[in-house]
Every structure is written in C-alpha cells, then in structure tokens.
Tab-separated table of C-alpha atoms in Angstrom:
chain	number	residue	atom	x	y	z
A	1	UNK	CA	14.064	-12.053	-38.194
A	2	UNK	CA	14.568	-8.251	-38.077
A	3	UNK	CA	11.106	-7.726	-39.692
A	4	UNK	CA	9.526	-9.975	-37.117
A	5	UNK	CA	10.973	-7.946	-34.271
A	6	UNK	CA	9.865	-4.679	-35.643
A	7	UNK	CA	8.127	-2.331	-33.226
A	8	UNK	CA	9.876	-3.756	-30.174
A	9	UNK	CA	8.229	-7.097	-30.748
A	10	UNK	CA	10.902	-9.410	-29.248
A	11	UNK	CA	8.506	-12.413	-28.808
A	12	UNK	CA	9.645	-14.322	-31.941
A	13	UNK	CA	13.326	-14.191	-30.588
A	14	UNK	CA	12.169	-16.468	-27.704
A	15	UNK	CA	11.721	-19.635	-29.744
A	16	UNK	CA	15.396	-20.738	-29.841
A	17	UNK	CA	15.947	-19.763	-26.154
A	18	UNK	CA	12.915	-21.728	-25.230
A	19	UNK	CA	13.720	-24.780	-27.284
A	20	UNK	CA	16.895	-25.461	-25.090
A	21	UNK	CA	14.978	-25.671	-21.787
A	22	UNK	CA	11.621	-26.940	-22.881
A	23	UNK	CA	12.051	-30.479	-21.600
A	24	UNK	CA	13.343	-29.351	-18.222
A	25	UNK	CA	10.606	-26.812	-17.712
A	26	UNK	CA	7.813	-29.431	-18.525
A	27	UNK	CA	9.452	-31.900	-16.278
A	28	UNK	CA	9.502	-29.397	-13.519
A	29	UNK	CA	5.716	-28.448	-14.086
A	30	UNK	CA	4.758	-31.997	-14.078
A	31	UNK	CA	6.567	-32.622	-10.731
A	32	UNK	CA	5.150	-29.487	-8.955
A	33	UNK	CA	1.337	-29.269	-8.097
A	34	UNK	CA	0.367	-25.895	-9.424
A	35	UNK	CA	-2.986	-24.482	-8.495
A	36	UNK	CA	-4.964	-21.247	-9.224
A	37	UNK	CA	-5.555	-19.021	-6.244
A	38	UNK	CA	-8.161	-16.684	-7.835
A	39	UNK	CA	-11.477	-17.023	-9.585
A	40	UNK	CA	-9.814	-16.636	-12.886
A	41	UNK	CA	-8.911	-20.182	-13.927
A	42	UNK	CA	-7.930	-19.466	-17.604
A	43	UNK	CA	-4.235	-19.604	-17.061
A	44	UNK	CA	-4.414	-22.796	-15.010
A	45	UNK	CA	-6.505	-24.427	-17.670
A	46	UNK	CA	-4.115	-23.364	-20.390
A	47	UNK	CA	-1.266	-24.801	-18.373
A	48	UNK	CA	-3.176	-28.128	-18.089
A	49	UNK	CA	-3.651	-28.056	-21.947
A	50	UNK	CA	-0.029	-27.359	-22.578
A	51	UNK	CA	1.207	-30.220	-20.278
A	52	UNK	CA	-1.419	-32.644	-21.829
A	53	UNK	CA	-0.141	-31.852	-25.401
A	54	UNK	CA	3.589	-31.766	-24.430
A	55	UNK	CA	4.428	-34.736	-26.708
A	56	UNK	CA	2.178	-33.870	-29.634
A	57	UNK	CA	3.715	-33.981	-33.053
A	58	UNK	CA	1.564	-31.518	-34.924
A	59	UNK	CA	2.833	-27.818	-34.750
A	60	UNK	CA	-0.768	-26.623	-34.255
A	61	UNK	CA	-2.544	-26.805	-30.822
A	62	UNK	CA	-5.516	-29.081	-30.612
A	63	UNK	CA	-8.644	-27.218	-29.258
A	64	UNK	CA	-9.375	-23.546	-28.462
A	65	UNK	CA	-8.289	-22.634	-24.948
A	66	UNK	CA	-9.412	-19.522	-23.200
A	67	UNK	CA	-6.735	-16.934	-23.887
A	68	UNK	CA	-8.249	-14.152	-21.821
A	69	UNK	CA	-5.302	-14.088	-19.579
A	70	UNK	CA	-2.906	-13.073	-22.437
A	71	UNK	CA	-2.175	-9.695	-23.827
A	72	UNK	CA	-2.942	-8.733	-27.338
A	73	UNK	CA	0.635	-8.998	-28.532
A	74	UNK	CA	0.853	-12.549	-27.243
A	75	UNK	CA	-2.304	-13.472	-28.922
A	76	UNK	CA	-1.051	-12.122	-32.182
A	77	UNK	CA	2.164	-14.214	-31.542
A	78	UNK	CA	0.223	-17.297	-30.980
A	79	UNK	CA	-2.270	-16.888	-33.761
A	80	UNK	CA	-0.887	-14.558	-36.496
A	81	UNK	CA	-4.243	-14.755	-38.410
A	82	UNK	CA	-7.723	-15.268	-37.119
A	83	UNK	CA	-8.500	-18.122	-39.479
A	84	UNK	CA	-5.242	-19.972	-38.474
A	85	UNK	CA	-4.854	-22.418	-35.567
A	86	UNK	CA	-2.836	-21.609	-32.532
A	87	UNK	CA	0.859	-22.253	-32.783
A	88	UNK	CA	1.626	-24.822	-30.139
A	89	UNK	CA	5.170	-23.710	-29.510
A	90	UNK	CA	4.143	-20.107	-29.246
A	91	UNK	CA	1.322	-21.223	-26.972
A	92	UNK	CA	3.703	-23.029	-24.592
A	93	UNK	CA	6.105	-20.019	-24.495
A	94	UNK	CA	3.277	-17.712	-23.583
A	95	UNK	CA	1.844	-20.028	-20.946
A	96	UNK	CA	5.092	-20.685	-19.262
A	97	UNK	CA	5.927	-16.933	-19.221
A	98	UNK	CA	2.538	-16.185	-17.583
A	99	UNK	CA	2.974	-19.111	-15.098
A	100	UNK	CA	6.281	-17.702	-13.876
A	101	UNK	CA	4.488	-14.236	-13.623
A	102	UNK	CA	1.566	-15.712	-11.816
A	103	UNK	CA	3.754	-17.439	-9.247
A	104	UNK	CA	5.420	-14.089	-8.531
A	105	UNK	CA	2.182	-12.309	-8.124
A	106	UNK	CA	0.371	-15.026	-6.273
A	107	UNK	CA	-2.198	-15.686	-8.997
A	108	UNK	CA	-0.799	-19.282	-8.976
A	109	UNK	CA	0.702	-21.339	-6.187
A	110	UNK	CA	2.919	-24.497	-5.804
A	111	UNK	CA	1.472	-26.793	-3.247
A	112	UNK	CA	4.090	-27.494	-0.502
A	113	UNK	CA	6.258	-24.516	-1.442
A	114	UNK	CA	7.270	-21.776	1.099
A	115	UNK	CA	7.936	-18.757	-1.202
A	116	UNK	CA	5.171	-19.577	-3.725
A	117	UNK	CA	2.563	-20.993	-1.248
A	118	UNK	CA	-1.180	-20.290	-1.466
A	119	UNK	CA	-1.664	-16.908	0.210
A	120	UNK	CA	-5.360	-17.692	0.831
A	121	UNK	CA	-4.345	-19.923	3.819
A	122	UNK	CA	-3.832	-16.640	5.785
A	123	UNK	CA	-7.008	-15.171	4.817
A	124	UNK	CA	-10.476	-15.558	6.368
A	125	UNK	CA	-12.194	-18.505	4.768
A	126	UNK	CA	-15.027	-17.525	2.363
A	127	UNK	CA	-17.456	-19.571	4.477
A	128	UNK	CA	-16.750	-17.154	7.333
A	129	UNK	CA	-16.580	-14.048	4.942
A	130	UNK	CA	-20.054	-14.675	3.496
A	131	UNK	CA	-21.990	-13.905	6.864
A	132	UNK	CA	-20.052	-10.728	7.236
A	133	UNK	CA	-20.280	-9.479	3.741
A	134	UNK	CA	-23.626	-7.570	3.846
A	135	UNK	CA	-22.772	-5.682	7.073
A	136	UNK	CA	-19.291	-4.752	5.857
A	137	UNK	CA	-20.511	-3.571	2.439
A	138	UNK	CA	-23.225	-1.469	4.119
A	139	UNK	CA	-20.681	0.127	6.416
A	140	UNK	CA	-18.268	1.206	3.571
A	141	UNK	CA	-21.118	2.092	1.148
A	142	UNK	CA	-20.692	-0.476	-1.565
A	143	UNK	CA	-23.109	-3.269	-2.897
A	144	UNK	CA	-22.531	-6.874	-1.691
A	145	UNK	CA	-22.396	-8.398	-5.184
A	146	UNK	CA	-20.223	-8.147	-8.178
A	147	UNK	CA	-22.554	-6.811	-10.801
A	148	UNK	CA	-23.859	-4.036	-8.568
A	149	UNK	CA	-20.399	-3.032	-7.513
A	150	UNK	CA	-19.226	-2.760	-11.063
A	151	UNK	CA	-22.386	-0.769	-11.951
A	152	UNK	CA	-21.773	1.656	-9.002
A	153	UNK	CA	-18.079	2.209	-9.837
A	154	UNK	CA	-18.788	2.705	-13.523
A	155	UNK	CA	-21.535	5.266	-12.608
A	156	UNK	CA	-19.180	7.079	-10.187
A	157	UNK	CA	-16.343	7.312	-12.782
A	158	UNK	CA	-18.853	8.517	-15.423
A	159	UNK	CA	-20.168	11.313	-13.080
A	160	UNK	CA	-16.552	12.323	-12.142
A	161	UNK	CA	-15.450	12.489	-15.707
A	162	UNK	CA	-18.479	14.462	-16.862
A	163	UNK	CA	-18.053	16.912	-13.988
A	164	UNK	CA	-14.363	17.428	-14.711
A	165	UNK	CA	-15.216	17.927	-18.380
A	166	UNK	CA	-17.976	20.420	-17.669
A	167	UNK	CA	-15.763	22.434	-15.269
A	168	UNK	CA	-12.708	22.471	-17.648
A	169	UNK	CA	-13.530	25.648	-19.480
A	170	UNK	CA	-13.534	27.508	-16.023
A	171	UNK	CA	-10.312	25.974	-15.036
A	172	UNK	CA	-7.484	28.440	-15.619
A	173	UNK	CA	-4.752	26.272	-13.936
A	174	UNK	CA	-5.056	23.242	-16.285
A	175	UNK	CA	-4.289	23.139	-20.009
A	176	UNK	CA	-4.223	20.229	-22.384
A	177	UNK	CA	-2.109	20.309	-25.513
A	178	UNK	CA	-2.842	18.911	-28.961
A	179	UNK	CA	-1.319	15.547	-28.027
A	180	UNK	CA	-3.422	15.153	-24.879
A	181	UNK	CA	-0.610	16.152	-22.598
A	182	UNK	CA	-1.824	17.849	-19.365
A	183	UNK	CA	0.039	20.878	-17.978
A	184	UNK	CA	-0.770	22.315	-14.600
A	185	UNK	CA	0.301	25.881	-13.778
A	186	UNK	CA	2.143	26.699	-10.565
A	187	UNK	CA	-0.110	28.243	-8.037
A	188	UNK	CA	1.088	31.575	-6.753
A	189	UNK	CA	1.302	31.799	-2.995
A	190	UNK	CA	-1.156	34.145	-1.306
A	191	UNK	CA	0.285	37.243	0.384
A	192	UNK	CA	0.568	37.024	4.207
A	193	UNK	CA	-2.048	38.947	6.106
A	194	UNK	CA	-0.860	42.212	7.673
A	195	UNK	CA	-2.106	41.068	11.150
A	196	UNK	CA	-0.119	37.900	10.995
A	197	UNK	CA	2.946	39.232	12.932
A	198	UNK	CA	1.075	40.553	15.936
A	199	UNK	CA	-1.120	37.464	16.005
A	200	UNK	CA	2.015	35.201	16.198
A	201	UNK	CA	3.438	37.487	18.879
A	202	UNK	CA	0.309	37.051	20.963
A	203	UNK	CA	0.261	33.369	20.474
A	204	UNK	CA	3.775	33.028	21.811
A	205	UNK	CA	2.997	35.088	24.884
A	206	UNK	CA	0.119	32.758	25.762
A	207	UNK	CA	1.985	29.597	24.835
A	208	UNK	CA	5.405	29.780	26.551
A	209	UNK	CA	8.037	27.205	25.733
A	210	UNK	CA	7.803	23.895	27.738
A	211	UNK	CA	10.403	21.400	28.731
A	212	UNK	CA	9.812	18.068	27.180
A	213	UNK	CA	9.899	16.369	30.554
A	214	UNK	CA	7.128	18.794	31.674
A	215	UNK	CA	5.095	17.703	28.632
A	216	UNK	CA	5.485	13.988	29.447
A	217	UNK	CA	4.405	14.729	33.015
A	218	UNK	CA	1.461	16.759	31.927
A	219	UNK	CA	0.375	14.022	29.533
A	220	UNK	CA	0.771	11.485	32.368
A	221	UNK	CA	-1.367	13.584	34.668
A	222	UNK	CA	-4.276	13.613	32.132
A	223	UNK	CA	-4.125	10.096	30.585
A	224	UNK	CA	-2.175	7.991	33.224
A	225	UNK	CA	-0.467	6.289	30.272
A	226	UNK	CA	2.271	4.717	32.440
A	227	UNK	CA	-0.292	2.418	33.970
A	228	UNK	CA	0.446	0.146	30.870
A	229	UNK	CA	4.081	-0.247	31.766
A	230	UNK	CA	5.196	-2.980	34.206
A	231	UNK	CA	6.776	-6.368	34.311
A	232	UNK	CA	5.666	-9.217	32.039
A	233	UNK	CA	3.913	-10.908	34.910
A	234	UNK	CA	1.433	-8.043	35.176
A	235	UNK	CA	1.989	-7.615	38.908
A	236	UNK	CA	2.971	-4.412	40.733
A	237	UNK	CA	6.299	-3.021	39.454
A	238	UNK	CA	7.571	-2.930	43.134
A	239	UNK	CA	9.940	-0.050	42.450
A	240	UNK	CA	10.085	3.165	44.241
A	241	UNK	CA	8.848	6.317	42.321
A	242	UNK	CA	7.731	3.992	39.464
A	243	UNK	CA	5.909	6.788	37.499
A	244	UNK	CA	8.862	9.110	37.654
A	245	UNK	CA	11.339	6.529	36.499
A	246	UNK	CA	9.065	5.402	33.709
A	247	UNK	CA	8.888	9.026	32.486
A	248	UNK	CA	12.661	9.251	32.455
A	249	UNK	CA	12.835	6.048	30.669
A	250	UNK	CA	10.512	7.259	27.882
A	251	UNK	CA	12.358	10.485	27.877
A	252	UNK	CA	15.912	8.948	27.498
A	253	UNK	CA	15.007	6.348	24.894
A	254	UNK	CA	12.550	8.505	23.033
A	255	UNK	CA	15.119	11.292	22.579
A	256	UNK	CA	17.825	8.750	21.694
A	257	UNK	CA	19.894	9.850	24.581
A	258	UNK	CA	20.286	6.276	25.913
A	259	UNK	CA	20.317	5.064	29.600
A	260	UNK	CA	23.944	6.286	30.385
A	261	UNK	CA	23.366	9.961	29.287
A	262	UNK	CA	20.032	10.126	30.795
A	263	UNK	CA	21.145	8.902	34.191
A	264	UNK	CA	24.173	11.328	34.177
A	265	UNK	CA	21.578	14.335	34.175
A	266	UNK	CA	19.390	12.785	36.894
A	267	UNK	CA	21.599	10.470	39.011
A	268	UNK	CA	19.348	10.910	42.137
A	269	UNK	CA	16.332	9.434	40.227
A	270	UNK	CA	17.672	6.377	38.538
A	271	UNK	CA	20.812	4.697	37.470
A	272	UNK	CA	21.581	3.640	33.907
A	273	UNK	CA	21.194	0.009	34.907
A	274	UNK	CA	17.747	0.777	36.308
A	275	UNK	CA	16.703	2.706	33.158
A	276	UNK	CA	18.028	-0.194	30.903
A	277	UNK	CA	16.141	-2.732	32.965
A	278	UNK	CA	12.881	-0.828	32.846
A	279	UNK	CA	13.100	-0.438	29.079
A	280	UNK	CA	13.929	-4.046	28.489
A	281	UNK	CA	11.415	-5.609	31.021
A	282	UNK	CA	8.680	-3.155	31.687
A	283	UNK	CA	8.136	-1.505	28.294
A	284	UNK	CA	7.546	-3.088	24.963
A	285	UNK	CA	6.064	-2.048	21.592
A	286	UNK	CA	2.421	-3.224	22.559
A	287	UNK	CA	2.590	-1.227	25.856
A	288	UNK	CA	3.840	1.886	24.032
A	289	UNK	CA	1.055	1.639	21.518
A	290	UNK	CA	-1.527	1.265	24.249
A	291	UNK	CA	-0.012	4.427	25.969
A	292	UNK	CA	-0.054	6.326	22.780
A	293	UNK	CA	-3.734	5.525	22.283
A	294	UNK	CA	-4.537	6.834	25.796
A	295	UNK	CA	-2.732	10.057	24.985
A	296	UNK	CA	-4.493	10.523	21.524
A	297	UNK	CA	-7.896	9.881	23.328
A	298	UNK	CA	-7.281	12.420	25.964
A	299	UNK	CA	-5.951	14.892	23.385
A	300	UNK	CA	-9.097	14.528	21.330
A	301	UNK	CA	-11.199	15.443	24.406
A	302	UNK	CA	-9.919	18.974	24.486
A	303	UNK	CA	-11.732	21.666	22.385
A	304	UNK	CA	-8.758	23.374	20.950
A	305	UNK	CA	-7.563	20.610	18.543
A	306	UNK	CA	-11.003	20.599	16.890
A	307	UNK	CA	-10.460	24.192	15.870
A	308	UNK	CA	-7.761	22.863	13.442
A	309	UNK	CA	-9.599	19.880	12.074
A	310	UNK	CA	-12.452	17.394	12.576
A	311	UNK	CA	-10.163	14.250	12.803
A	312	UNK	CA	-11.717	12.773	9.669
A	313	UNK	CA	-8.582	13.457	7.575
A	314	UNK	CA	-5.027	12.427	7.920
A	315	UNK	CA	-1.732	12.701	6.062
A	316	UNK	CA	0.888	10.128	5.568
A	317	UNK	CA	4.658	10.756	4.736
A	318	UNK	CA	7.986	9.153	5.470
A	319	UNK	CA	11.115	10.751	7.078
A	320	UNK	CA	14.624	9.313	7.001
A	321	UNK	CA	15.993	8.408	10.329
A	322	UNK	CA	19.663	7.632	10.807
A	323	UNK	CA	20.270	4.154	12.442
A	324	UNK	CA	23.348	2.126	13.388
A	325	UNK	CA	24.445	-0.280	10.804
A	326	UNK	CA	24.008	-3.632	12.780
A	327	UNK	CA	20.354	-3.901	12.556
A	328	UNK	CA	17.816	-5.780	10.302
A	329	UNK	CA	15.839	-2.893	8.885
A	330	UNK	CA	18.548	-0.301	8.172
A	331	UNK	CA	19.992	0.354	4.694
A	332	UNK	CA	21.755	3.081	2.856
A	333	UNK	CA	19.289	5.400	1.311
A	334	UNK	CA	20.316	6.509	-2.327
A	335	UNK	CA	18.406	9.840	-1.948
A	336	UNK	CA	19.557	10.894	1.482
A	337	UNK	CA	23.063	9.241	1.111
A	338	UNK	CA	22.994	8.058	4.597
A	339	UNK	CA	22.473	4.776	6.489
A	340	UNK	CA	19.131	4.456	8.254
A	341	UNK	CA	15.434	3.648	7.691
A	342	UNK	CA	12.084	5.417	6.930
A	343	UNK	CA	9.837	6.487	9.782
A	344	UNK	CA	6.428	6.425	8.239
A	345	UNK	CA	3.990	8.655	10.001
A	346	UNK	CA	0.281	9.207	9.908
A	347	UNK	CA	-0.777	12.593	11.296
A	348	UNK	CA	-4.420	13.591	11.786
A	349	UNK	CA	-5.737	17.029	10.756
A	350	UNK	CA	-5.993	17.782	14.573
A	351	UNK	CA	-2.213	17.767	14.513
A	352	UNK	CA	-1.375	14.698	16.440
A	353	UNK	CA	0.513	11.479	15.121
A	354	UNK	CA	-1.875	8.516	15.087
A	355	UNK	CA	0.686	5.910	14.002
A	356	UNK	CA	4.387	5.554	13.194
A	357	UNK	CA	6.283	2.571	11.875
A	358	UNK	CA	9.696	1.917	10.379
A	359	UNK	CA	9.979	0.648	6.874
A	360	UNK	CA	13.166	-0.182	4.862
A	361	UNK	CA	14.783	2.425	2.583
A	362	UNK	CA	13.647	2.269	-1.038
A	363	UNK	CA	10.294	0.619	-0.467
A	364	UNK	CA	7.372	2.277	-2.137
A	365	UNK	CA	5.541	3.922	0.775
A	366	UNK	CA	2.091	3.159	-0.747
A	367	UNK	CA	2.694	-0.501	0.342
A	368	UNK	CA	2.381	0.455	4.024
A	369	UNK	CA	-0.164	3.400	3.762
A	370	UNK	CA	-3.153	1.530	5.061
A	371	UNK	CA	-1.342	-0.254	7.952
A	372	UNK	CA	-1.385	2.845	10.032
A	373	UNK	CA	-5.130	3.177	9.432
A	374	UNK	CA	-5.828	-0.413	10.530
A	375	UNK	CA	-3.573	-0.384	13.637
A	376	UNK	CA	-4.917	2.923	14.825
A	377	UNK	CA	-7.358	2.104	17.687
A	378	UNK	CA	-7.879	5.626	19.052
A	379	UNK	CA	-11.088	7.701	18.950
A	380	UNK	CA	-9.789	9.559	16.027
A	381	UNK	CA	-10.678	7.478	12.924
A	382	UNK	CA	-10.006	9.325	9.659
A	383	UNK	CA	-11.732	8.302	6.491
A	384	UNK	CA	-9.792	10.585	4.136
A	385	UNK	CA	-5.982	10.104	3.564
A	386	UNK	CA	-3.709	12.465	2.001
A	387	UNK	CA	-0.201	11.478	0.701
A	388	UNK	CA	2.528	12.325	-1.820
A	389	UNK	CA	3.490	10.575	-5.030
A	390	UNK	CA	4.822	7.622	-3.032
A	391	UNK	CA	1.470	7.092	-1.410
A	392	UNK	CA	-0.371	5.901	-4.394
A	393	UNK	CA	-0.692	3.247	-6.993
A	394	UNK	CA	-3.501	1.579	-8.997
A	395	UNK	CA	-3.594	-1.180	-6.406
A	396	UNK	CA	-3.865	1.308	-3.487
A	397	UNK	CA	-6.577	3.290	-5.137
A	398	UNK	CA	-8.730	0.112	-5.662
A	399	UNK	CA	-8.088	-1.068	-2.039
A	400	UNK	CA	-9.044	2.278	-0.645
A	401	UNK	CA	-12.424	2.236	-2.281
A	402	UNK	CA	-13.164	-1.173	-0.944
A	403	UNK	CA	-12.075	-0.217	2.661
A	404	UNK	CA	-14.169	2.963	2.569
A	405	UNK	CA	-11.088	5.306	2.563
A	406	UNK	CA	-10.870	8.292	0.367
A	407	UNK	CA	-7.288	8.460	-0.981
A	408	UNK	CA	-6.268	11.960	-2.061
A	409	UNK	CA	-2.566	11.926	-2.950
A	410	UNK	CA	-0.461	14.982	-4.190
A	411	UNK	CA	1.078	13.234	-7.335
A	412	UNK	CA	4.105	14.745	-8.782
A	413	UNK	CA	3.948	12.639	-11.962
A	414	UNK	CA	0.220	12.682	-12.345
A	415	UNK	CA	0.596	13.621	-16.034
A	416	UNK	CA	2.422	10.351	-16.691
A	417	UNK	CA	-0.229	7.930	-15.133
A	418	UNK	CA	-2.782	6.185	-17.003
A	419	UNK	CA	-6.281	7.693	-16.810
A	420	UNK	CA	-9.093	5.285	-17.585
A	421	UNK	CA	-12.425	6.185	-19.336
A	422	UNK	CA	-15.581	4.421	-18.154
A	423	UNK	CA	-16.173	2.657	-21.396
A	424	UNK	CA	-15.135	2.633	-24.984
A	425	UNK	CA	-18.194	4.623	-26.075
A	426	UNK	CA	-17.612	7.265	-23.281
A	427	UNK	CA	-16.178	10.527	-24.640
A	428	UNK	CA	-15.803	13.904	-23.276
A	429	UNK	CA	-15.826	17.277	-25.034
A	430	UNK	CA	-12.713	18.989	-23.490
A	431	UNK	CA	-10.728	16.320	-21.554
A	432	UNK	CA	-11.047	13.379	-23.702
A	433	UNK	CA	-7.332	13.435	-24.700
A	434	UNK	CA	-6.414	12.680	-21.053
A	435	UNK	CA	-7.825	9.145	-21.225
A	436	UNK	CA	-5.400	6.599	-22.523
A	437	UNK	CA	-7.154	3.305	-21.585
A	438	UNK	CA	-10.551	1.757	-20.745
A	439	UNK	CA	-11.353	-0.018	-17.481
A	440	UNK	CA	-11.720	-3.805	-17.820
A	441	UNK	CA	-15.011	-4.102	-15.740
A	442	UNK	CA	-15.180	-7.849	-16.539
A	443	UNK	CA	-11.920	-8.324	-14.731
A	444	UNK	CA	-13.177	-6.570	-11.576
A	445	UNK	CA	-16.452	-8.667	-11.705
A	446	UNK	CA	-14.484	-11.892	-12.099
A	447	UNK	CA	-12.158	-11.160	-9.106
A	448	UNK	CA	-14.910	-9.780	-6.959
A	449	UNK	CA	-14.842	-12.610	-4.501
A	450	UNK	CA	-11.058	-12.533	-4.215
A	451	UNK	CA	-11.091	-8.760	-3.462
A	452	UNK	CA	-13.835	-9.125	-0.835
A	453	UNK	CA	-12.123	-11.994	0.826
A	454	UNK	CA	-8.844	-9.806	1.183
A	455	UNK	CA	-10.682	-6.733	2.475
A	456	UNK	CA	-12.730	-8.804	4.951
A	457	UNK	CA	-9.594	-10.476	6.222
A	458	UNK	CA	-7.991	-7.007	6.650
A	459	UNK	CA	-11.081	-5.889	8.450
A	460	UNK	CA	-10.995	-8.902	10.796
A	461	UNK	CA	-7.343	-8.154	11.649
A	462	UNK	CA	-6.023	-11.482	10.260
A	463	UNK	CA	-3.687	-9.744	7.815
A	464	UNK	CA	-2.416	-6.190	7.242
A	465	UNK	CA	-2.566	-4.586	3.845
A	466	UNK	CA	1.244	-4.514	3.247
A	467	UNK	CA	1.407	-8.263	3.342
A	468	UNK	CA	-0.040	-8.438	-0.204
A	469	UNK	CA	0.956	-5.170	-1.603
A	470	UNK	CA	4.564	-5.871	-2.502
A	471	UNK	CA	3.657	-8.771	-4.980
A	472	UNK	CA	0.772	-6.713	-6.398
A	473	UNK	CA	2.866	-3.492	-6.738
A	474	UNK	CA	5.641	-5.490	-8.435
A	475	UNK	CA	3.167	-6.935	-10.894
A	476	UNK	CA	1.634	-3.566	-11.953
A	477	UNK	CA	4.492	-1.238	-11.608
A	478	UNK	CA	7.701	-2.961	-12.547
A	479	UNK	CA	8.798	-3.448	-16.186
A	480	UNK	CA	7.781	-7.044	-17.311
A	481	UNK	CA	10.595	-9.476	-17.728
A	482	UNK	CA	9.394	-10.187	-21.271
A	483	UNK	CA	7.453	-7.829	-23.717
A	484	UNK	CA	3.748	-8.359	-23.847
A	485	UNK	CA	3.187	-9.498	-20.241
A	486	UNK	CA	0.478	-7.348	-18.740
C-alpha cells in the first residue's frame, strides 16, 4: 500500500472508502437526471457506461470509453498497463469524482435542481447567437469559427514567444536561472526634475482649493444630472428648491454624514426628514448611475483631461471601506482587520471613475473585473485594462481576448504562474525554461461554441461576467479535493 501511494499518489487509497458508499451513490445517480452542459460529452458518456455496468460481475470494464476528460494519473490508475483492460472499480471512482467536480463547475447539471441547474437557461439561445456571431467576431477582431480562432491564437502566442525570446539578450532587468526560475530586478526610481517644485507651485496658484458643495454645483451646472432624480411616478418633484435639496442630499449621503448631520449645517435648506425622504423616494442606484454617466460625458468634452490620457485605458483596484455590521455584504477582512466591504473601482486614464461596485471581503477581484466594463455606458470606453495580482486568472485572460479587451495586470506572483508554449515542438533559445506546459488547443476548439454563447450573452446584457466566474475560478485555482483532478 505504501508503494502504491508513492509520489503523492493517493488514488489507490480511495478503494475501501468508495466501497462503503458505492450502492448509495449509484442509487442517487439513477434517481437524478444528469445532463452535460457543454460540447464535451465524454464525462456524461462515461457516467452512462458506469451506471449501465453497475451490476456487472467482471472486474474489468466492458468496452473502451472516451477518457479524454481524465488526467493522466487517473488514466494510469484505471489502466496500469496499456495492454490491460480498464479496471471497473477504478473507472467508477474516477467517473464519480469527476461528476462531483463537474456539478460544482457547471459542466454537468441536475435537471430540476436549484444549485446545480443548467446555467445555459440564463444565456442567449444558440439559435439567437448564430445570426450575431459574424458581426461580433468582426468587432472584436477574431474569426467566427473554431479552427480559425485556434489558428489565430496559436499564431499570436508563437509571435509573442519569439519576440520575447529575441529581445531577451537586451533585457537587463530579467534573468533566468538554471532551473528555469525567472527573476526580475527592482526598477530604480527616476530622479525628480529640478523644475518640478516651481511647476507644482504654479499649478496650485491656478487651481485653488474648492469646496465639495461648489464642485457638485458646478457639475450640476454643466451636466444637469439632477434631472434624473425625482419620485417613482416620474412626475414633477413638487418641492421648492428641488435642485438645491438634491445637491445637499447627494453631499450628505455621499460623504457618509447622514441626514441629521447634514441638516444641522444647513437647517434653512432642508430638515433631516426631508433629506431622508428624498434619498429614499427620489434617488436610487439606477438614477445615480444615469447621473454619473452624464458627469463622465460632460467631463470628456473638456480638452484638459485628454492631456492625461486618451480614455482607451483604465485601471481597476479595490479599497476597503468600513461598514456597519448589520448588512448583507459586510464581513471582517483578514488583511485589514476591520469589518466592511471592498469598493471595486474602474478609473480611466483621464482620471475619472467610470464604475464602482461593492464586493464581499475575500473575493478574488478578477471575478468582477469585467462587470465595470460592461455596465459603463459613458462615451469613455476603454479597451485596455490594468490591474494588480487580484485582477487576473487564466479564466479572465481567456475571456478578455474573446471580449476584445487587452488585460495588462501587474502580477506580484508572476514567476509562479504557468506559462504555456504554443506547441510541444515549439522551443526558444533563451526563455525556453520559462514554459512549463503546452496549451490544449483541442480543448479550446471543442468548447468554442460554449465560449461564444457566453460572450454573446454578456454582450447582449443578459448576464454579467461575474455570474460564471466564481465556479470557473474555483475549478482552476483551488486545490482539487482529490489528487489527479485537473
């Protein structure tokens, strides 16, 4: 037994554990109606074979099922030698393990279930996707069929690898040791220009400090964003000095003063009851987002912001915000040691916030990174997105390419990630040690229709990217419950 488990191979130890629950598991699977939700049907077909041969007497499996869904270690566990038949018990253990994994990731569904339902019911039907496919692919610069897409991605990766290999001798900041480990030298900060001090002084003279209420009033003068506020009926507010009171409501709640403290400083404008009523009945999230879009659009019409950027790039990052404990999204953050949530911002290179949302503490920020890009309806539409280590994953990189977004994260642990080579025969002269795996192009081609159905549904506004990222992220980033699951 010790010899069988050598090299962290714990699969043989599953046999006695599985034997105790085998009958119950098969009864459950025969009761449930399990279906495949992707174009890859190999696991579903293997499950059908396992159920059909449940009461077989022979220790060997009858037939040769498609085992493309299983990792190499599982295949060795089921078939120790190529000339031997598949061990039926090992096959059942493998299939049931992958079925549990597939239900968690959404590759399989249980008809009639709530937690394990078919996620495709929320997507745009493929019959509606097909007419939109050519126009969408042309807009994001990708082919409209699986083979051409794989050929394009493989060519792009090959060119990028060859370019990085050719430029490596001139790269003085990156070194690769004998084991293939990459080491990036710390960049020294450039010295400050001598004229920086007088320049900052002159800027401060020309840009005096403004009161926040004056800023809100000026923004209202240019954009008239308070026109979105009003009663749910959509009729006239029927309150005196409506714009002034709306501005004080935005100021009081936006600064977290609350209605009572705001009214104390301006009792002649509105009482705390009035401010509370305006916030509850005249202003909601949709109206605030419409007002924000107006401000962004009028901001983009001025020439000064375009001196800082073109609006084609944005950066996303999260900031911890303290919250009271009796709310649904708040939690205690381990890193900050305080109760609250994460305010996730998308800021354009013209220095204006495009989108902000609250996410729970501890959530990988990459799950929500594309939500802000989708919900941003202003004239500033970035196609390049910068982030930190929490703003990336393999799933997010793949989705960004299909959405036509260039993801450029600053990764703290980039030396620990898996870098893929274009093919097994592709080798580089200088950076070959960086690559630790090869891309499975057949897998991408097999799931092309699934991928396009998701991105077209996102583009149509039926779903948001974060709806499907949690399960996918869990599948790719968390340690598998059993060894060999990949």
